[in-house]
PDB file of C-alpha atoms in Angstrom:
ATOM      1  CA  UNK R1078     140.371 136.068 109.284  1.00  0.00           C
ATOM      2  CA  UNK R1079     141.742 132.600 108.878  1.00  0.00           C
ATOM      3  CA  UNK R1080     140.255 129.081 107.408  1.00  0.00           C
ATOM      4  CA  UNK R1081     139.255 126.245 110.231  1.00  0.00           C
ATOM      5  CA  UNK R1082     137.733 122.588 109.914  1.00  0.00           C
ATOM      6  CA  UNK R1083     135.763 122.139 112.659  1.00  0.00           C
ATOM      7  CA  UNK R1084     134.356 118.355 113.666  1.00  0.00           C
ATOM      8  CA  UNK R1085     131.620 117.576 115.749  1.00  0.00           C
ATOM      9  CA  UNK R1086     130.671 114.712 117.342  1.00  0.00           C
ATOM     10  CA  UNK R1087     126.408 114.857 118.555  1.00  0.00           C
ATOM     11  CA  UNK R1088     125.524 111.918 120.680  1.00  0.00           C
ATOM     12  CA  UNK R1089     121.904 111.419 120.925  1.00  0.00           C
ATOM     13  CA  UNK R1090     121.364 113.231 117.541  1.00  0.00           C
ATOM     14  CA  UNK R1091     117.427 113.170 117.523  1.00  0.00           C
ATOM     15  CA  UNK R1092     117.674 114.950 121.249  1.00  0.00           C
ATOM     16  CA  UNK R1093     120.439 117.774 120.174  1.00  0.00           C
ATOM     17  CA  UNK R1094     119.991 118.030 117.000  1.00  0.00           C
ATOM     18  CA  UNK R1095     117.830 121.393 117.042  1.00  0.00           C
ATOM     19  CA  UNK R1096     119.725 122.876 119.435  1.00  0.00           C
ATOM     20  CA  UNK R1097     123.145 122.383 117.197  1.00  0.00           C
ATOM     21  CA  UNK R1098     120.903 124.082 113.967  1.00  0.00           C
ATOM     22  CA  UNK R1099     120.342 126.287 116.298  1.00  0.00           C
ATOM     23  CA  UNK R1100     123.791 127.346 116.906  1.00  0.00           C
ATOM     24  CA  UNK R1101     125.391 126.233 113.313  1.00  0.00           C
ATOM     25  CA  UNK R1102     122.400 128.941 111.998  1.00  0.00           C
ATOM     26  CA  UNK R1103     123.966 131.927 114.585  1.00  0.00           C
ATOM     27  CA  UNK R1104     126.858 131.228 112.526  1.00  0.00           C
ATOM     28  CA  UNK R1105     125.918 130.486 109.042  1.00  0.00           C
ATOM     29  CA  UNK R1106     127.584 133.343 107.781  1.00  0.00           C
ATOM     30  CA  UNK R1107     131.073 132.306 108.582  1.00  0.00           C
ATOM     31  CA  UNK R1108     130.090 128.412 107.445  1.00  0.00           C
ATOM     32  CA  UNK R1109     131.564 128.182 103.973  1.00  0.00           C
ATOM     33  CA  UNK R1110     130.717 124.326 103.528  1.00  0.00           C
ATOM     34  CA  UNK R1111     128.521 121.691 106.003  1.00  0.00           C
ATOM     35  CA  UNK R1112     128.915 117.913 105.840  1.00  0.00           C
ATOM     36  CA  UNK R1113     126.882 116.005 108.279  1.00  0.00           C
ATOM     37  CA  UNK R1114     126.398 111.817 108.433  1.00  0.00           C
ATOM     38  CA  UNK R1115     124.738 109.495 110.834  1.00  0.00           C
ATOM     39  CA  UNK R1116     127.671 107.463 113.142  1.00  0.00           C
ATOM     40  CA  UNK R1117     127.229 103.959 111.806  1.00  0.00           C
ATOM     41  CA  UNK R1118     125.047 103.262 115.527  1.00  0.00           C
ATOM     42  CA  UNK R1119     122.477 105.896 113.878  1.00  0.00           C
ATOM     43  CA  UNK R1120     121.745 107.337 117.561  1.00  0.00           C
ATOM     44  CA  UNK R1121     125.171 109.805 117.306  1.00  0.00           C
ATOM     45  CA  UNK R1122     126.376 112.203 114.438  1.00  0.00           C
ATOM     46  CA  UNK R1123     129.744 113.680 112.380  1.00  0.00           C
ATOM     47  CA  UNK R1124     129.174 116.983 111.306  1.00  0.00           C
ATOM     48  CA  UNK R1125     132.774 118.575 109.892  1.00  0.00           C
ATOM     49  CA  UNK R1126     132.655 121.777 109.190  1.00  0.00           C
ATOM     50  CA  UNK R1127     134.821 124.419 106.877  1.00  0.00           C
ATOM     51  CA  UNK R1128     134.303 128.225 108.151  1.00  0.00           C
ATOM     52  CA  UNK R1129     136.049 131.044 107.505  1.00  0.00           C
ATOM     53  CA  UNK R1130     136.337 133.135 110.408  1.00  0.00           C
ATOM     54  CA  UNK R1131     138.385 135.299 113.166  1.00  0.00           C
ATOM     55  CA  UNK R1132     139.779 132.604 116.136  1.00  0.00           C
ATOM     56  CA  UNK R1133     137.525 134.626 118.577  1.00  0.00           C
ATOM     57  CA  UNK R1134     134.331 133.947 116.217  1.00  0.00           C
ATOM     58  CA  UNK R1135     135.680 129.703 116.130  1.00  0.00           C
ATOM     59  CA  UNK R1136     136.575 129.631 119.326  1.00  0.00           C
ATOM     60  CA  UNK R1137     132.538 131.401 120.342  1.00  0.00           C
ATOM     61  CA  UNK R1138     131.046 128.543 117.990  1.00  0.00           C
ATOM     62  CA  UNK R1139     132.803 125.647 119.551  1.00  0.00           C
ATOM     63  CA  UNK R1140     132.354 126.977 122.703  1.00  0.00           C
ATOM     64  CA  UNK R1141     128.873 127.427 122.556  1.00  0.00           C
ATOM     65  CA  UNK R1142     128.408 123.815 120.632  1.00  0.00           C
ATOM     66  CA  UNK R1143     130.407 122.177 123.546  1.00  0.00           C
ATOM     67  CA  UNK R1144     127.811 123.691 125.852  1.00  0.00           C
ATOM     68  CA  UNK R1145     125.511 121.375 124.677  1.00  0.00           C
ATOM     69  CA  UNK R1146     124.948 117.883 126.182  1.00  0.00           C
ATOM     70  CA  UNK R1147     126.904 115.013 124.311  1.00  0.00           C
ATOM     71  CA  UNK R1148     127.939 117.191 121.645  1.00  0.00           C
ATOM     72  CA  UNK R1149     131.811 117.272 121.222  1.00  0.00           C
ATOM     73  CA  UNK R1150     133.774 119.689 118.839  1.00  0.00           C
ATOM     74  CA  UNK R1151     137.199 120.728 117.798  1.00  0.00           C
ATOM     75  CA  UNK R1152     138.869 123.160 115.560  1.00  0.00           C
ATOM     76  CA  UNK R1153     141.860 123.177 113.532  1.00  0.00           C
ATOM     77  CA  UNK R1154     143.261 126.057 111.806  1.00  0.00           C
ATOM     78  CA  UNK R1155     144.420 125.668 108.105  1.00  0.00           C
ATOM     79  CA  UNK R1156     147.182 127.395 106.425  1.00  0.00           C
ATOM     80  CA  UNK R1157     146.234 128.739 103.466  1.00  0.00           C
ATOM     81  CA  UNK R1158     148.285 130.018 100.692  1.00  0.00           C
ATOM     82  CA  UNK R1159     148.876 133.567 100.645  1.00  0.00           C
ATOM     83  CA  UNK R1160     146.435 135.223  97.792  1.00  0.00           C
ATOM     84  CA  UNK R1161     144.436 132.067  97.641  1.00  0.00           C
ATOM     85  CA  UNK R1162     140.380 132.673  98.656  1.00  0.00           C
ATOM     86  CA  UNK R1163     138.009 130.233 100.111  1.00  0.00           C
ATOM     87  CA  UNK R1164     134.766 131.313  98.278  1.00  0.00           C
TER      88      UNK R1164
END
């Protein structure tokens, strides 16, 4: 089990956006914290995201994200202090 930050970019927001709930709610229980805002054009959206999860369950959630038309996404692992606990 480690800690990532994942960032996603959704282009055409209003088009994908139920289709990335969709997948975000699949993996809600490894989602520890959501932040989501409008690009400044308002037609794309930043959603960064802080899970904690095995690199097989991050890698199957950005996998199945970048699926998706216009939706980008990338994790990044975080080192996290030994004895130290998310939530």
């Amino acid at each position: 089990m480690g800690v990532y930050m994942i960032g996603i970019l959704v282009e055409n927001r209003k088009a994908q956006a139920v289709k990335v709930q969709e997948v975000l709610t699949e993996y809600s229980d490894k989602i520890v914290c959501r932040h989501g805002c409008p690009y400044p054009n308002r037609e794309s959206g930043l959603i960064s995201l802080l899970c904690e999860a095995t690199p097989e369950e991050v890698n199957a959630l950005v996998s199945k994200l970048q699926s998706l038309p216009g939706v980008k996404a990338k994790a990044m692992e975080l080192e996290v202090p030994t004895g130290l606990k998310v939530c």
